[in-house]
PDB file of C-alpha atoms and ligand atoms in Angstrom:
ATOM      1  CA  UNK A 121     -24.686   7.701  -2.798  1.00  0.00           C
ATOM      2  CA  UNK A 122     -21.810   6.028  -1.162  1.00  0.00           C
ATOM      3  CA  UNK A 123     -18.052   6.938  -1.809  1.00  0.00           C
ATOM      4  CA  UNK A 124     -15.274   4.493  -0.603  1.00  0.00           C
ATOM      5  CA  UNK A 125     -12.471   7.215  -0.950  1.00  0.00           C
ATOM      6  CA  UNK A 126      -8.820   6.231  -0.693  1.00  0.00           C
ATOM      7  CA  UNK A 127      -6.904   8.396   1.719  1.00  0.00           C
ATOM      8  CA  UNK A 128      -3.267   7.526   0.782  1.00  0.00           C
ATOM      9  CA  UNK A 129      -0.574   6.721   3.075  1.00  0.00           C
ATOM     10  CA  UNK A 130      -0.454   9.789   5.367  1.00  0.00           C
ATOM     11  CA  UNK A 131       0.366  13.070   4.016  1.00  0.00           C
ATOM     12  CA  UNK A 132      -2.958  15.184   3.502  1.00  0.00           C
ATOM     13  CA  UNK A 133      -1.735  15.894   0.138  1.00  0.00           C
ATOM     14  CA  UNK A 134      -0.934  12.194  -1.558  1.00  0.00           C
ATOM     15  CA  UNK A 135      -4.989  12.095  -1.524  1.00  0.00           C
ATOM     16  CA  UNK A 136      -6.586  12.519  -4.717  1.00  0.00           C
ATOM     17  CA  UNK A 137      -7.931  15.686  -6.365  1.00  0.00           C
ATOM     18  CA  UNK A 138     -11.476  13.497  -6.637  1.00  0.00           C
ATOM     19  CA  UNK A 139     -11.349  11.892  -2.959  1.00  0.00           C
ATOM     20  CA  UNK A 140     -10.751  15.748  -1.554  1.00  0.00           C
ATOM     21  CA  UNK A 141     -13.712  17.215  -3.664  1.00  0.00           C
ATOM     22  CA  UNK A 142     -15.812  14.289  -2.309  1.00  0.00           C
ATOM     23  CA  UNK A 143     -14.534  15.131   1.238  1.00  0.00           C
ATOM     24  CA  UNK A 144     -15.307  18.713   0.630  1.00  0.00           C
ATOM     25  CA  UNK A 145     -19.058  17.867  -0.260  1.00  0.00           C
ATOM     26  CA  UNK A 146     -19.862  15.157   1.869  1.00  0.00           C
ATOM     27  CA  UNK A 147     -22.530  14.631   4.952  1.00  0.00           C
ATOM     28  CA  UNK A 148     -21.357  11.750   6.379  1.00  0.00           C
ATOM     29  CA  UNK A 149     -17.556  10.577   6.610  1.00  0.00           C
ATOM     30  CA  UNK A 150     -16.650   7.497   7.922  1.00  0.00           C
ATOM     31  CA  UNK A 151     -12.810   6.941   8.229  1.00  0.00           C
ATOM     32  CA  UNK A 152     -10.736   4.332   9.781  1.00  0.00           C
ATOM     33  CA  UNK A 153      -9.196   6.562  12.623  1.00  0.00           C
ATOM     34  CA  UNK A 154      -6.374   3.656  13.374  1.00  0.00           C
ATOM     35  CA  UNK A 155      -4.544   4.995   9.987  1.00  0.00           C
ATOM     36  CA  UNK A 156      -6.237   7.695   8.144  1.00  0.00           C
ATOM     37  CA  UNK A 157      -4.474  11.032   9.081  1.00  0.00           C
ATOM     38  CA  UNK A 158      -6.971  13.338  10.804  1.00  0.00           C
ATOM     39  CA  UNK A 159      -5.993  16.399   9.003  1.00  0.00           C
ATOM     40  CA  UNK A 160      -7.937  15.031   5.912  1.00  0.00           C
ATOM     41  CA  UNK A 161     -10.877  15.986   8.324  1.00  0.00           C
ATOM     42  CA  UNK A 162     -10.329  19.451   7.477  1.00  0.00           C
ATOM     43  CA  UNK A 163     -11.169  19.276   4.683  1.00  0.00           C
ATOM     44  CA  UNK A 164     -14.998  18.488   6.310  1.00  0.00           C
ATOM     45  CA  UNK A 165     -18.058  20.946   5.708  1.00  0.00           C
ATOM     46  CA  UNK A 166     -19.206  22.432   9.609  1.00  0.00           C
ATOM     47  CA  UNK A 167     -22.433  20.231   9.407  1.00  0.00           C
ATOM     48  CA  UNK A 168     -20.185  17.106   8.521  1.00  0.00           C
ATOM     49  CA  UNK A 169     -21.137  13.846  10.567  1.00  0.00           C
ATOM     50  CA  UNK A 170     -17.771  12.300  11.524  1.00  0.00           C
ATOM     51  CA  UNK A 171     -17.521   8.979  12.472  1.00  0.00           C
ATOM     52  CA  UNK A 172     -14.451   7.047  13.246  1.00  0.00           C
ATOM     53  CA  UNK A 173     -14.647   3.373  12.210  1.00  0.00           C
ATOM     54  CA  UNK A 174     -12.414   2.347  14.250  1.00  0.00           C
ATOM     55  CA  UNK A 175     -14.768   1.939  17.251  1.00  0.00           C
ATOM     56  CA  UNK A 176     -17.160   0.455  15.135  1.00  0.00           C
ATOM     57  CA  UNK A 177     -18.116  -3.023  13.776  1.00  0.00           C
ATOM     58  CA  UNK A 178     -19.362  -4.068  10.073  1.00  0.00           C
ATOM     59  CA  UNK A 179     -23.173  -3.546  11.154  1.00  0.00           C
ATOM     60  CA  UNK A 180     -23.060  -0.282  12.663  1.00  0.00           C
ATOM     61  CA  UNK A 181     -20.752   1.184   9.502  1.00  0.00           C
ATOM     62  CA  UNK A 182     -23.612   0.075   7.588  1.00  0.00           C
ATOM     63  CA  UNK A 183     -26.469   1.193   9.772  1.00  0.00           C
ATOM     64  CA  UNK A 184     -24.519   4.489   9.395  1.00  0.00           C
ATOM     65  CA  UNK A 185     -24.597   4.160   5.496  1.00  0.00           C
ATOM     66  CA  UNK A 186     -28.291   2.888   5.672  1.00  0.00           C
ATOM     67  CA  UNK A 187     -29.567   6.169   7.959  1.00  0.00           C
ATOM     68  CA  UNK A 188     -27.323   8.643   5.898  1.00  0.00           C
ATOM     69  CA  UNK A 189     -28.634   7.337   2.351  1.00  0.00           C
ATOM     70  CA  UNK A 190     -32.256   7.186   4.035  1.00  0.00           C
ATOM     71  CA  UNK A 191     -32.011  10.556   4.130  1.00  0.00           C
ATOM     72  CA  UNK A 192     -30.984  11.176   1.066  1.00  0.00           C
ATOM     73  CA  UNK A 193     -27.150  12.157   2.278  1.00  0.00           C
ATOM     74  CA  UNK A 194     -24.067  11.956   0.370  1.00  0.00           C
ATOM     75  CA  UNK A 195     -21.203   9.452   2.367  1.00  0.00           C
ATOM     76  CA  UNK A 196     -17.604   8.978   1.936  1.00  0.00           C
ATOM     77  CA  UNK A 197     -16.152   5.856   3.469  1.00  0.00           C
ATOM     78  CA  UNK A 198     -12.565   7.176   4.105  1.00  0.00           C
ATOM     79  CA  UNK A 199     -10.120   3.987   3.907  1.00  0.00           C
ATOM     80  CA  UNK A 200      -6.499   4.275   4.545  1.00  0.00           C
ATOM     81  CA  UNK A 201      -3.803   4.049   1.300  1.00  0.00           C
ATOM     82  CA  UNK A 202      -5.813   2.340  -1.447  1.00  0.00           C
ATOM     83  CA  UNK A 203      -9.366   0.413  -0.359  1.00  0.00           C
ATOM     84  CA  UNK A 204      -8.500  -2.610  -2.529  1.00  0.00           C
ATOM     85  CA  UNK A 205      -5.398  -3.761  -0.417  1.00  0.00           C
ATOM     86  CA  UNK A 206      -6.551  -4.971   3.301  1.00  0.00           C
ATOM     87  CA  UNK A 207      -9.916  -2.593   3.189  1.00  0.00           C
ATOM     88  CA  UNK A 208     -12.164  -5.264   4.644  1.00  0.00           C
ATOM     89  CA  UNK A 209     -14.354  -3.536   1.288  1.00  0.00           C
ATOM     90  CA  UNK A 210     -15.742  -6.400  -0.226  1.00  0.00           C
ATOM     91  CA  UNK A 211     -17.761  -7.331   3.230  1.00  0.00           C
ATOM     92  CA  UNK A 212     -19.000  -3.892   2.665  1.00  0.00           C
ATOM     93  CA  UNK A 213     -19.636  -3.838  -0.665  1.00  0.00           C
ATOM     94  CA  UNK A 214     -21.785  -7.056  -1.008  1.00  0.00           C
ATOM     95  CA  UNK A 215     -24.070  -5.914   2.125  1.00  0.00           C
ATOM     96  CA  UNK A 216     -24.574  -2.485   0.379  1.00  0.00           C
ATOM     97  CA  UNK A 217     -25.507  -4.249  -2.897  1.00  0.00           C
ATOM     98  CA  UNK A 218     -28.039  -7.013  -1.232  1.00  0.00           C
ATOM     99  CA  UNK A 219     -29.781  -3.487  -0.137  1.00  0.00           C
ATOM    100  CA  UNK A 220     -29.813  -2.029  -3.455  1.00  0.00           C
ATOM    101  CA  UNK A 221     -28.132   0.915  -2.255  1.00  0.00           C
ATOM    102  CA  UNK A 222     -25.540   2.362  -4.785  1.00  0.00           C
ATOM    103  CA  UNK A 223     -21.603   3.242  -4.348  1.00  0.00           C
ATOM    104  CA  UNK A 224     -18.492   3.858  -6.300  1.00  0.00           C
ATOM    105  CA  UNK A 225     -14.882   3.516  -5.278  1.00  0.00           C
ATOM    106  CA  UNK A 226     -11.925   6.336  -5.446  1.00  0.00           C
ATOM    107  CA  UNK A 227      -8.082   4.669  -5.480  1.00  0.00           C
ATOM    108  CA  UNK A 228      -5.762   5.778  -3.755  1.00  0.00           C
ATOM    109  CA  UNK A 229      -1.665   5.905  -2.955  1.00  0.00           C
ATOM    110  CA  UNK A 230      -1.258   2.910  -1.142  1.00  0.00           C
ATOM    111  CA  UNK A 231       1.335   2.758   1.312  1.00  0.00           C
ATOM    112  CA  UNK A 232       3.139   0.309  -0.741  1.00  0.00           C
ATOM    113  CA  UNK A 233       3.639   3.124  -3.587  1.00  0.00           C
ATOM    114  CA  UNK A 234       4.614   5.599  -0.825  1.00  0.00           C
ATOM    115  CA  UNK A 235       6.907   2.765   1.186  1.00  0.00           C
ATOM    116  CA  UNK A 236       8.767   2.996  -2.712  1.00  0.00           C
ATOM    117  CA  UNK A 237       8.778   6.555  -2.793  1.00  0.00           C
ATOM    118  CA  UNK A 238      10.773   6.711   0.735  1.00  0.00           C
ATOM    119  CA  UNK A 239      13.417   4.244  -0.084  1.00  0.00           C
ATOM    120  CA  UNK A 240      13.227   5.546  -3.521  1.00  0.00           C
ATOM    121  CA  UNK A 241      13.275   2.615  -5.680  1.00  0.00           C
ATOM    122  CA  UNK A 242      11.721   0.742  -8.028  1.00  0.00           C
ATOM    123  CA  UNK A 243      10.269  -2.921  -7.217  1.00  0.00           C
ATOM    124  CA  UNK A 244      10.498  -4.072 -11.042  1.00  0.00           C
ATOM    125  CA  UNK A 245      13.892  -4.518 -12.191  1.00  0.00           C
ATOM    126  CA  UNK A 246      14.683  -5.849 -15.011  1.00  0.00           C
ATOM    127  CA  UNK A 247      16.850  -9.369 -14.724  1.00  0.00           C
ATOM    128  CA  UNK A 248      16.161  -8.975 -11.199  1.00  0.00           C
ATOM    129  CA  UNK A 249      12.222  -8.634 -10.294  1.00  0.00           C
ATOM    130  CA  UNK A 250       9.603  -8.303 -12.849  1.00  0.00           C
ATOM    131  CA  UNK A 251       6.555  -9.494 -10.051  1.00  0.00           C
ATOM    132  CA  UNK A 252       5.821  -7.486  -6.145  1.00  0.00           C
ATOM    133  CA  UNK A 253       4.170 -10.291  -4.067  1.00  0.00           C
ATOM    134  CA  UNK A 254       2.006  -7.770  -1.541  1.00  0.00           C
ATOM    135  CA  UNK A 255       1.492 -10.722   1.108  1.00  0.00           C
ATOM    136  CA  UNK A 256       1.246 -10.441   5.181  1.00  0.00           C
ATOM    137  CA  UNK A 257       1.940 -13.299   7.891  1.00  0.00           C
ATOM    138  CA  UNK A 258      -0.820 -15.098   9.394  1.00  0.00           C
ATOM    139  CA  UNK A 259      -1.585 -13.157  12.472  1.00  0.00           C
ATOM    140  CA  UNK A 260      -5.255 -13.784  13.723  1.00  0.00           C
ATOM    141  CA  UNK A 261      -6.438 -13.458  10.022  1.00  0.00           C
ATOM    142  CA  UNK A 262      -5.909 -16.431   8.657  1.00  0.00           C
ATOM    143  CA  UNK A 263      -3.549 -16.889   5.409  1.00  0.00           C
ATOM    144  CA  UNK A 264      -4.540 -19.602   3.059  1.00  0.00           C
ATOM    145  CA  UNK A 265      -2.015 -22.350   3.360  1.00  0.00           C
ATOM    146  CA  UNK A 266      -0.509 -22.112  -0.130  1.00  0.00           C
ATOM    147  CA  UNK A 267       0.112 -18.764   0.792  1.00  0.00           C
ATOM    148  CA  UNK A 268       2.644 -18.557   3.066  1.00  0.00           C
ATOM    149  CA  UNK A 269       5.777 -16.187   3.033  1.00  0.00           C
ATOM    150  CA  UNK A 270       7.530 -19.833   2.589  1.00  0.00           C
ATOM    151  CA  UNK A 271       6.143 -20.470  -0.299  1.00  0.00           C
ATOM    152  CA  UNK A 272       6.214 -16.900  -2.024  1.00  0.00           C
ATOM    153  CA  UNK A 273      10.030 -16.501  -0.710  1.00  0.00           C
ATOM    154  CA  UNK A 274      10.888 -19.332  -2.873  1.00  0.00           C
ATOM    155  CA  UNK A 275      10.363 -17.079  -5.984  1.00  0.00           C
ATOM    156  CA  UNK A 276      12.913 -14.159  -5.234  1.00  0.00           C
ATOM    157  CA  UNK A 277      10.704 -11.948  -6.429  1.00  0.00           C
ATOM    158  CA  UNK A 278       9.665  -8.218  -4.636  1.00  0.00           C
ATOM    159  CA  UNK A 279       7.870  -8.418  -1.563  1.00  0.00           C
ATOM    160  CA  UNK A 280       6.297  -6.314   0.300  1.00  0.00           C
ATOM    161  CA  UNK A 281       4.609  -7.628   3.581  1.00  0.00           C
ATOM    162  CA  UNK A 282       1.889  -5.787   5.431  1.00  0.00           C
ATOM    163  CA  UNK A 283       0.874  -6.244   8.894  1.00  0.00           C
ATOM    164  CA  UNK A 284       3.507  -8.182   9.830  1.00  0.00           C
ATOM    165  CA  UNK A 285       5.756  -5.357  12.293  1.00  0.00           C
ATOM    166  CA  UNK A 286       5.041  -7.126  15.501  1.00  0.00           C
ATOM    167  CA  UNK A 287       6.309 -10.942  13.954  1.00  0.00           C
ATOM    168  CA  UNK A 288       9.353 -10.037  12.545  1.00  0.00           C
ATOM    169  CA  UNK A 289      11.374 -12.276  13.565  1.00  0.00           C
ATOM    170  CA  UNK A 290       9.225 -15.334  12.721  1.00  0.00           C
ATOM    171  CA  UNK A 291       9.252 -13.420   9.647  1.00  0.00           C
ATOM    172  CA  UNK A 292      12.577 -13.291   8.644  1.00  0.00           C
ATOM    173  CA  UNK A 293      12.906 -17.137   9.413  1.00  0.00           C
ATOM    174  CA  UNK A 294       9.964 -18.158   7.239  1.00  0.00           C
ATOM    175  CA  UNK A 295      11.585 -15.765   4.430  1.00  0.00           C
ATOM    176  CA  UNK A 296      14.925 -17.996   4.851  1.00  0.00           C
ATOM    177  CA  UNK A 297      13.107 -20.847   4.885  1.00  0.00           C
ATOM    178  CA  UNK A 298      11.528 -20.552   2.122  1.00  0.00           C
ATOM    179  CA  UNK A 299      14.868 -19.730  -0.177  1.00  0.00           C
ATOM    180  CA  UNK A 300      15.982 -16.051   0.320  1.00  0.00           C
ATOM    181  CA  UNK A 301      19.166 -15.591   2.009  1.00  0.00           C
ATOM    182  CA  UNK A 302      19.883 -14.232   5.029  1.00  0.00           C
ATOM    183  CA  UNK A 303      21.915 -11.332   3.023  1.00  0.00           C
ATOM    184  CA  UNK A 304      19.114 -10.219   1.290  1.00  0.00           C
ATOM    185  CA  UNK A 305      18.964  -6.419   1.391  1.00  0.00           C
ATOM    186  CA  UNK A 306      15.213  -5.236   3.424  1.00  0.00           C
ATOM    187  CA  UNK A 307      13.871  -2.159   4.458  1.00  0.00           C
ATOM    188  CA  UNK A 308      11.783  -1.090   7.273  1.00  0.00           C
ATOM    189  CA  UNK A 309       9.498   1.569   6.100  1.00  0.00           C
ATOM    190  CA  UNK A 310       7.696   3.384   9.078  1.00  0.00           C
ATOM    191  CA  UNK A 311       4.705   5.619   8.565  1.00  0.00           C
ATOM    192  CA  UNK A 312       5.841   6.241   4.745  1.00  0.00           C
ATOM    193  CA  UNK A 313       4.842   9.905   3.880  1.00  0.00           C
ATOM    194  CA  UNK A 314       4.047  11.154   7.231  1.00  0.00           C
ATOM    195  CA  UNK A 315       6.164  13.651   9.205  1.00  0.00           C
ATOM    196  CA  UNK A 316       7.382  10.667  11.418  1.00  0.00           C
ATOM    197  CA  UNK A 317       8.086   8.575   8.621  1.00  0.00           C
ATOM    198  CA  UNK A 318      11.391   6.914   9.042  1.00  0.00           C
ATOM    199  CA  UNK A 319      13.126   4.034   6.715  1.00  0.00           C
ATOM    200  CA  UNK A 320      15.837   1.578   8.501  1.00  0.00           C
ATOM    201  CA  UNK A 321      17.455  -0.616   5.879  1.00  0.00           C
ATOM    202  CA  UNK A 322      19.050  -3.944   6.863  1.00  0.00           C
ATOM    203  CA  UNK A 323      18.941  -7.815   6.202  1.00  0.00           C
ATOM    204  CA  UNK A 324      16.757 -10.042   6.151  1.00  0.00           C
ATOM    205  CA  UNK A 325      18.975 -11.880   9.017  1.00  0.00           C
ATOM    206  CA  UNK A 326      18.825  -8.035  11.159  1.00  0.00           C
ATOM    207  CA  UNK A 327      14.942  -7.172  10.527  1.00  0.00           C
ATOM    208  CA  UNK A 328      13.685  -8.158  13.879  1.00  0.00           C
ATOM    209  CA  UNK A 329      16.512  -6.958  15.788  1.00  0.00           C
ATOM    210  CA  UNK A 330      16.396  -3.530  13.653  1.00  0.00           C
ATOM    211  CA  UNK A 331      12.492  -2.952  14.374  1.00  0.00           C
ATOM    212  CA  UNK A 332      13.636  -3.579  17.976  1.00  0.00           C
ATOM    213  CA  UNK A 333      16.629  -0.929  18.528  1.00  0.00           C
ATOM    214  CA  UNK A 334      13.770   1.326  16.336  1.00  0.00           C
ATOM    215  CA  UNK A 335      11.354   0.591  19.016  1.00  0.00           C
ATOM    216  CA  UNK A 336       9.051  -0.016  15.834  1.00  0.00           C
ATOM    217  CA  UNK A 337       6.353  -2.609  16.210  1.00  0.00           C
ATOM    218  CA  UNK A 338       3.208  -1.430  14.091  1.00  0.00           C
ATOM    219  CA  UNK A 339       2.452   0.842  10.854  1.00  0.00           C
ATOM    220  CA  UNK A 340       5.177  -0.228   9.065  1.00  0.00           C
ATOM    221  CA  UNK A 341       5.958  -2.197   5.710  1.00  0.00           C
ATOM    222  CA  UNK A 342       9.000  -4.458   5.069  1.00  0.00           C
ATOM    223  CA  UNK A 343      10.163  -4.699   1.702  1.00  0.00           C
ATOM    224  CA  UNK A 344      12.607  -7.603   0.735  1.00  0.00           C
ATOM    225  CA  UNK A 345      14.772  -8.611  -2.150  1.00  0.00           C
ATOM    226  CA  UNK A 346      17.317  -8.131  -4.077  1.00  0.00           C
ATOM    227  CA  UNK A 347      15.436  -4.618  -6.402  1.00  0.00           C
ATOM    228  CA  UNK A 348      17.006  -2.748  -2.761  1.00  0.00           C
ATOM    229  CA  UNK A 349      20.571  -3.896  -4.431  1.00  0.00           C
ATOM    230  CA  UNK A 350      22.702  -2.369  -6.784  1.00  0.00           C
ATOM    231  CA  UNK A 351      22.558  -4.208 -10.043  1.00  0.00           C
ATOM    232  CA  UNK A 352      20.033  -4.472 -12.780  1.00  0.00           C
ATOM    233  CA  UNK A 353      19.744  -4.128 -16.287  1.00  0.00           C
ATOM    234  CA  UNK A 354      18.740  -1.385 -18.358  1.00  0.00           C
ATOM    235  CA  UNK A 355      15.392  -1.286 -19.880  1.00  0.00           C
ATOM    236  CA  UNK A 356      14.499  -2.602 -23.270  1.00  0.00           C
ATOM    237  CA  UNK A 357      12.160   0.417 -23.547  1.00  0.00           C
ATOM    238  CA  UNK A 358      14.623   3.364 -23.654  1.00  0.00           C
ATOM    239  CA  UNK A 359      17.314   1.044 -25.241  1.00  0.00           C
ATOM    240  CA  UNK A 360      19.011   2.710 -28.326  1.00  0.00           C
ATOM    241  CA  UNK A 361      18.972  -0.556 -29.831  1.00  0.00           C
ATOM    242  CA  UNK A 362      14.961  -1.448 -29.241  1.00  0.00           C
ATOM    243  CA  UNK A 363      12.444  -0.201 -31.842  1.00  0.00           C
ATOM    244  CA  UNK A 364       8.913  -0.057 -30.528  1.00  0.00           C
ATOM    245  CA  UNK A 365       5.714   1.886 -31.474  1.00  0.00           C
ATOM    246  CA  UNK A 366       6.612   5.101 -30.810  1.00  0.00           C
ATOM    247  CA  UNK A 367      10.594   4.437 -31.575  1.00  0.00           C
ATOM    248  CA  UNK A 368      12.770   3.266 -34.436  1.00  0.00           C
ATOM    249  CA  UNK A 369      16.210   1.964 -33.203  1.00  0.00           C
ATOM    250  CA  UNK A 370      19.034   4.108 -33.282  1.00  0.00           C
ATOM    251  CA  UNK A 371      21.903   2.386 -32.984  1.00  0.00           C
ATOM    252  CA  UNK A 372      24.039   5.484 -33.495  1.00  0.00           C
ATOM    253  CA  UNK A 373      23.096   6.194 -29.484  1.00  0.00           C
ATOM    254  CA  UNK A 374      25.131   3.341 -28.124  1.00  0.00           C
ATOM    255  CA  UNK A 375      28.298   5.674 -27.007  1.00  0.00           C
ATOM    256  CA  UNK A 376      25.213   6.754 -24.184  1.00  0.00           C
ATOM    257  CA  UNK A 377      24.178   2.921 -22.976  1.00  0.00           C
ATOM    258  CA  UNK A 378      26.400   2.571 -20.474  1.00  0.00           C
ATOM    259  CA  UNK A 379      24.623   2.224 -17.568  1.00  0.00           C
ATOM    260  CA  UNK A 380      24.118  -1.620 -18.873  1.00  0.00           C
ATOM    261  CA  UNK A 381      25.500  -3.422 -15.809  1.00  0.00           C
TER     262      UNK A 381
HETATM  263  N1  SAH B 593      -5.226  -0.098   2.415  1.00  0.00           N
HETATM  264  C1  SAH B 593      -3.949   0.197   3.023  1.00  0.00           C
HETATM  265  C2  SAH B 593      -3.448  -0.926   3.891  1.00  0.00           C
HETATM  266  C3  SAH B 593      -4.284  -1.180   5.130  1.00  0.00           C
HETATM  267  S1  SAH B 593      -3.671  -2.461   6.140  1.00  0.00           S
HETATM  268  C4  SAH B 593      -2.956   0.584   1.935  1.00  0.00           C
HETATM  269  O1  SAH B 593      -3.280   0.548   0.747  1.00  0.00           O
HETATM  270  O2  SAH B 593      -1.848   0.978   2.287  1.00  0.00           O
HETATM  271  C5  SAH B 593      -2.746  -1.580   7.340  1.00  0.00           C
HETATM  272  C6  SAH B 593      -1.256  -1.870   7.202  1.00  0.00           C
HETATM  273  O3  SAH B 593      -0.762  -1.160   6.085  1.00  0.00           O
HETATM  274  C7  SAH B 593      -0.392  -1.419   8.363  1.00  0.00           C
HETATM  275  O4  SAH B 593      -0.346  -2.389   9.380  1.00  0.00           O
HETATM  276  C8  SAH B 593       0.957  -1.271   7.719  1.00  0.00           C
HETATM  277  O5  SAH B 593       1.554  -2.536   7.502  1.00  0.00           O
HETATM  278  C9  SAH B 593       0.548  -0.742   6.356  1.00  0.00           C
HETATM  279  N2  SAH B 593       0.561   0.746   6.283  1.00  0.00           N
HETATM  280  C10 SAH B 593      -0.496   1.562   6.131  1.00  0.00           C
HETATM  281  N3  SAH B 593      -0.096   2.846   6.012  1.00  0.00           N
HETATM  282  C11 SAH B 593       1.254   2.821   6.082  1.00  0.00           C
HETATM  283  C12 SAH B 593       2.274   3.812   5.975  1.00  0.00           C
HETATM  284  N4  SAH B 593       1.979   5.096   5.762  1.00  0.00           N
HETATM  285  N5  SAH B 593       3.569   3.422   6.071  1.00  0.00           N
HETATM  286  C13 SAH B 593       3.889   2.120   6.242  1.00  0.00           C
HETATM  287  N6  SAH B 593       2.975   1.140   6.333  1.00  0.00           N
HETATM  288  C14 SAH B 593       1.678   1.473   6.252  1.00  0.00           C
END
């Protein structure tokens, strides 16, 4: 059996309970060496088989899969944050299923969750953001071309943009471009949850030249709009005035709603 096992952002201890107790038991572990923290290696039995992916191409990860499962071998594929957000898992997944062999998948914290954590707020606001676009720029991976920061920009919604460190100043003019103003409160988020992690907040109009006096240029999110301001409205949810399934209205709370803004 096959185990694509989240890692989380960084810290050995934002992986899951499930993704250590497959680490713990596995014979082959596969992890993308670029991001994973090597700590989690630890957490390896003596006779382990480590491999680091980042050396490797498509074919020889599944070679590795194919020989391990041939002898009858339990794997963890070790992806960095959450394998559903830039894994490359689905190329995996499909060639592992054409060869009938059989996997399952383990989520995990994805650095946009710990990026949150480190600037600690929240990207759904209500009356200000109630969607998080999780976009990148084009780089050498193509973006499809209705889905460029331009267009995404336009909605002043939450955005968080991956893989994007090293172009941040085409960045920030494709963000104003496409509607957000210059003013628009950003955050760099460096290696969120690691001991090195560091968060520089700014502008969209400062982001390049912020990365720059950082001497930042890779592992890094930028997160942009307005949810890193300071006004919202309360929620509906914990309202005095809102009855919902598990609530009746009491009105009689008002005197404490006053953080409506
Ligand atoms: N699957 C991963 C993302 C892999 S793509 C996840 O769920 O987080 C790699 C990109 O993710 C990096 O270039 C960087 O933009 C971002 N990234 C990964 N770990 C990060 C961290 N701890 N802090 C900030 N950004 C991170």
């Amino acid at each position: 059996m096959i185990h694509f096992v989240g890692a989380g952002p960084g810290a050995v201890d934002l992986i899951t309970v499930r993704g250590k107790d497959l680490l713990e038991q596995a014979d082959v572990v596969i992890y993308a060496g670029s991001l994973v923290n090597p700590q989690l290696l630890a957490y390896v039995r003596e006779e382990c088989l480590i491999l680091d992916s980042a050396g490797m191409t498509l074919e020889a990860v599944i070679a590795a899969m194919e020989r391990a499962e041939a002898e009858n071998k339990m794997t963890v594929r070790l992806h960095t944050g959450d394998p559903s957000v830039y894994g490359a898992l689905r190329e995996q997944m499909d060639i592992l299923s054409a060869k009938g062999l059989l996997f399952d998948i383990v989520p995990g914290v994805s650095s946009f969750c710990a990026a949150a954590a480190a600037v600690q707020a929240e990207y759904t606001l209500p009356d200000v953001s109630q969607s998080v676009i999780i976009t990148r720029m084009e780089g050498r991976t193509p973006v499809p071309s209705r889905q460029k920061i331009a267009d995404y920009a336009a909605h002043g919604a939450t955005m968080v943009i991956f893989l994007s460190t090293g172009m941040l100043y085409k960045l920030q003019t494709e963000l104003t471009a496409g509607g957000y103003g210059e003013e628009t409160p950003s955050a760099i988020v460096y290696k969120a949850s690691w001991p090195e992690e560091k968060v520089l907040h700014c502008r969209i109009g400062t982001l390049a030249q912020t990365a720059r006096e950082a001497g930042i240029d890779r592992t890094a999110l930028i997160l942009v709009g307005d949810f890193l301001g300071s006004s919202y409205s309360r929620s509906q949810l914990y309202h005095p005035c809102f009855s919902h399934g598990c609530r009746k209205a009491d009105p009689s709370q008002l005197a404490y709603s006053e953080y409506k803004k």
